[in-house]
Tab-separated table of C-alpha atoms in Angstrom:
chain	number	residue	atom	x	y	z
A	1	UNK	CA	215.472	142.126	102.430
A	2	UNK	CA	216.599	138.696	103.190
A	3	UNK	CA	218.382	136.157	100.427
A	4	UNK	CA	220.209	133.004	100.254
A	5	UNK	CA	223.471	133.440	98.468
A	6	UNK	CA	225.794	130.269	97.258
A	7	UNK	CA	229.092	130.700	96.427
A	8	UNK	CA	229.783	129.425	93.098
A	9	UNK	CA	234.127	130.197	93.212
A	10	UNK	CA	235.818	131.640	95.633
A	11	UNK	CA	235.766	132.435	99.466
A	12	UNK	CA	234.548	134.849	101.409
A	13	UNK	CA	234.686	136.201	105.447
A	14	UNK	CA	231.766	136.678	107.427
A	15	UNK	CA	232.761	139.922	108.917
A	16	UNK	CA	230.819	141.320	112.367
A	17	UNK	CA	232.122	144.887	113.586
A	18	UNK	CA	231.728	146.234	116.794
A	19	UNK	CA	230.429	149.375	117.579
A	20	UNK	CA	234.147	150.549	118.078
A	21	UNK	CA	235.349	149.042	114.796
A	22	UNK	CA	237.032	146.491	116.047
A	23	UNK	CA	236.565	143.111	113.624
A	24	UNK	CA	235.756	139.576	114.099
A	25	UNK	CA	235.531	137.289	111.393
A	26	UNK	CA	232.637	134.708	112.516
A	27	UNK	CA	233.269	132.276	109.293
A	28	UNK	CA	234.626	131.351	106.151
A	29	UNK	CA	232.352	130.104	103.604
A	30	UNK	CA	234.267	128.713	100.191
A	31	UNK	CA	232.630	127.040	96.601
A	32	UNK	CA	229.429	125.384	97.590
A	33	UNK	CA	228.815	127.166	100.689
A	34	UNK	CA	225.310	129.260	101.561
A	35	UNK	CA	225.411	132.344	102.942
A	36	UNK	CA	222.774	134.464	104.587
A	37	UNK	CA	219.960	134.198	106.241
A	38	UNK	CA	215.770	133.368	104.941
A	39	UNK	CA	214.371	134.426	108.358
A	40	UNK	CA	216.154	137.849	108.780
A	41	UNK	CA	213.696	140.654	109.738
A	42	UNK	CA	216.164	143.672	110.282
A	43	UNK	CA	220.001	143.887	109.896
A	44	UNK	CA	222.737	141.374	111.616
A	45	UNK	CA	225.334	143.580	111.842
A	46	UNK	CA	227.266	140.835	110.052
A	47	UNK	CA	228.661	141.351	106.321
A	48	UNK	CA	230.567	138.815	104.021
A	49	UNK	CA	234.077	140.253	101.864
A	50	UNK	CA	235.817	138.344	99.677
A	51	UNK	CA	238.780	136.696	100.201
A	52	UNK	CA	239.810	136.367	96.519
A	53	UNK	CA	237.701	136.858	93.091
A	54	UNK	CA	234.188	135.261	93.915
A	55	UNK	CA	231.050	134.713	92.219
A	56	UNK	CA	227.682	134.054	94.203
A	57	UNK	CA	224.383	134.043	93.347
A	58	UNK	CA	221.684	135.732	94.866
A	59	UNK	CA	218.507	133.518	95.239
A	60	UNK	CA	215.877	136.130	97.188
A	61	UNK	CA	213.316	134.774	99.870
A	62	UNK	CA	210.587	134.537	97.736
A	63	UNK	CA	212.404	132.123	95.602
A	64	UNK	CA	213.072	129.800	98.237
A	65	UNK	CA	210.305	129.451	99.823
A	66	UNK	CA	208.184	128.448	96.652
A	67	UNK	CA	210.906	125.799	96.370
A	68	UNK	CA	210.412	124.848	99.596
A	69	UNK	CA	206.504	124.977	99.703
A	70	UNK	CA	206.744	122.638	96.653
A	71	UNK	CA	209.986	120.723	97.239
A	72	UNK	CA	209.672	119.599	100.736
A	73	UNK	CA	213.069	117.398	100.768
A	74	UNK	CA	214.923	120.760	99.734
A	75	UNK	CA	213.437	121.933	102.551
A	76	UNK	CA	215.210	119.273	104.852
A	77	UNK	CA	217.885	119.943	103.255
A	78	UNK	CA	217.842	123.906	103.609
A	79	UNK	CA	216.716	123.415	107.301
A	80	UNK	CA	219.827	120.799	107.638
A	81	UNK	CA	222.035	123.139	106.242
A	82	UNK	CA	221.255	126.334	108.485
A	83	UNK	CA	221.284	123.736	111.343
A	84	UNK	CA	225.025	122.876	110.702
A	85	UNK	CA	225.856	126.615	110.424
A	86	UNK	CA	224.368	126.899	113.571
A	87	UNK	CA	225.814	124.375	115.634
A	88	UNK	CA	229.398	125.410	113.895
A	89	UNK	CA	228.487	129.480	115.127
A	90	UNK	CA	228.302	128.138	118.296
A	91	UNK	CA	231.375	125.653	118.790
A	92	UNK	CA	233.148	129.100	117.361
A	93	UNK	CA	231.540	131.078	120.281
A	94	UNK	CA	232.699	128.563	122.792
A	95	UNK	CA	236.347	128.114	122.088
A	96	UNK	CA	236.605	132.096	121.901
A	97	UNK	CA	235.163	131.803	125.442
A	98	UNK	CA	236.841	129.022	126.927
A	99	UNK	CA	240.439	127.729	124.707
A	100	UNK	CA	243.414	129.638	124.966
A	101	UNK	CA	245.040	131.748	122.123
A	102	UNK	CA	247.298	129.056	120.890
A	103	UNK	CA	244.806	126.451	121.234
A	104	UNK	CA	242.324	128.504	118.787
A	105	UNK	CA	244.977	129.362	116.484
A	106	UNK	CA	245.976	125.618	116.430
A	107	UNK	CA	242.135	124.635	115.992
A	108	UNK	CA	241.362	127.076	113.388
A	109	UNK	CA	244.874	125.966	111.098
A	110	UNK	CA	243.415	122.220	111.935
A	111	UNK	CA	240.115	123.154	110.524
A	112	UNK	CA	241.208	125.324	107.202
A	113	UNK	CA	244.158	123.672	105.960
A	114	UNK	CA	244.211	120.279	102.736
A	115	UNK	CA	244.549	117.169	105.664
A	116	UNK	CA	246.945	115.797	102.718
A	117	UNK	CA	249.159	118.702	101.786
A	118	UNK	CA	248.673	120.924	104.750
A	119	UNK	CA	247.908	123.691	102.551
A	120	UNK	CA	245.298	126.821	103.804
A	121	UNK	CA	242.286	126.146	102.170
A	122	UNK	CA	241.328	129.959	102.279
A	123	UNK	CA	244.137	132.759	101.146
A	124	UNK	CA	243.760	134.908	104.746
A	125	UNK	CA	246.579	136.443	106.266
A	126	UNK	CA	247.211	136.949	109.617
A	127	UNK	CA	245.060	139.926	110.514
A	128	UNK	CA	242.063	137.531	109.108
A	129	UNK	CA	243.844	134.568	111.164
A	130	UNK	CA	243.715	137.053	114.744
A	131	UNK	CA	239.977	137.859	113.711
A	132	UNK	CA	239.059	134.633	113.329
A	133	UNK	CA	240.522	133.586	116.183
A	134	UNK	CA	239.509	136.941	118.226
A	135	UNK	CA	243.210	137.945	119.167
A	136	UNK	CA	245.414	140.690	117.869
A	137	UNK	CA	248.053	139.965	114.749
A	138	UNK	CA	251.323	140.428	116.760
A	139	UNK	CA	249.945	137.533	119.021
A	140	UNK	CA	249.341	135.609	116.012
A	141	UNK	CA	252.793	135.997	114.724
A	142	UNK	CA	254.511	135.288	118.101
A	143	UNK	CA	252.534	132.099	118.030
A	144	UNK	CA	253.239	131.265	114.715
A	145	UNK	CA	256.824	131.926	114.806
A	146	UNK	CA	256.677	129.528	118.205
A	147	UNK	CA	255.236	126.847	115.915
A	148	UNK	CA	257.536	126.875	113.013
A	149	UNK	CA	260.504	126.870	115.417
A	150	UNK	CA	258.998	124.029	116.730
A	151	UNK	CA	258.751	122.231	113.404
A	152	UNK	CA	255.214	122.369	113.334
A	153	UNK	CA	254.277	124.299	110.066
A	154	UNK	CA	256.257	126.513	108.010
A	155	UNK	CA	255.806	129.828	106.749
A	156	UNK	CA	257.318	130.538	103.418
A	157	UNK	CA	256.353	134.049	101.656
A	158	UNK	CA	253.810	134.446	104.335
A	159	UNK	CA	252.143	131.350	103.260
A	160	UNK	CA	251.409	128.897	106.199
A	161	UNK	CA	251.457	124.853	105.950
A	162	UNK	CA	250.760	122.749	108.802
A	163	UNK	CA	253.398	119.543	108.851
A	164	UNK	CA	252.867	117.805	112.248
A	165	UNK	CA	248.658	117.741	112.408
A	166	UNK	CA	248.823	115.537	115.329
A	167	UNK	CA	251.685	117.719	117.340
A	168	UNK	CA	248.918	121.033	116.383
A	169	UNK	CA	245.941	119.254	117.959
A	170	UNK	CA	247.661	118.287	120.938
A	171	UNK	CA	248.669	122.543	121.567
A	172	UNK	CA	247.113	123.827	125.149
């Protein structure tokens, strides 16, 4: 059965498998964020894992759509919400299709790391980076040791922080 869950702490991946096992992580989703889906009649195929210690709550359909039947600006707001995760699933499906591996890579750093201290904002490792990013982990690594030769980021203890934004969102 459907249900809404929000993630009160923590971060989680939004995990789809294919039928040969291979993973690709279609989103992150951190404190704040829904998850799931109101309108589901049979299984995705998709699953969330956390990335750390997480709590979420679990509203069920039912729930919701009282709240919406009597609340029509949550409504908006739910419908503005799903929208959003929408239009993001799809600028994801489009630079897997179309941008190179080090333009993804540099994309998806741009889009999960502090602007201000150019910190990850999620604690994934590089397997969860090539998922995201739909490439293997030895790619990722070449292209992130390429980068912090380059001055871009470093990598200390694994941990990656982006120092030249503007040099990353120029990368072809």
């Amino acid at each position: 059965m459907p249900h809404l869950y929000v993630i009160e702490s923590g971060s989680v991946k939004l995990i789809r498998t294919s039928e040969h096992g291979k993973e690709l992580i279609v989103g992150l989703a951190k404190r704040g964020d829904c998850i799931g889906s109101m309108a589901q009649t049979e299984p995705c195929g998709c699953f969330a894992q956390a990335l750390e210690d997480s709590v979420l709550f679990l509203i069920p359909r039912q729930v919701l759509r009282r709240l919406a039947s009597s609340n029509p600006s949550f409504a908006l707001d739910l419908l503005e919400l799903k929208e959003r995760q929408s239009v993001a699933a799809q600028a994801h499906a489009a630079r897997l299709a179309f941008d190179t591996v080090p333009r993804r890579l540099a994309q998806l750093l741009l889009g999960i790391t502090d602007q201000r201290y150019g910190t990850l904002n999620y604690p994934v490792n590089q397997t969860d980076i090539a998922n995201l990013i739909g490439s293997s982990r030895e790619t990722v690594c070449s292209i992130l040791s390429r980068l912090r030769r380059k001055g871009l980021l470093s990598i200390v203890k694994g941990r990656i922080r982006v120092l030249e934004r503007e040099a990353l969102a120029q990368l072809r």
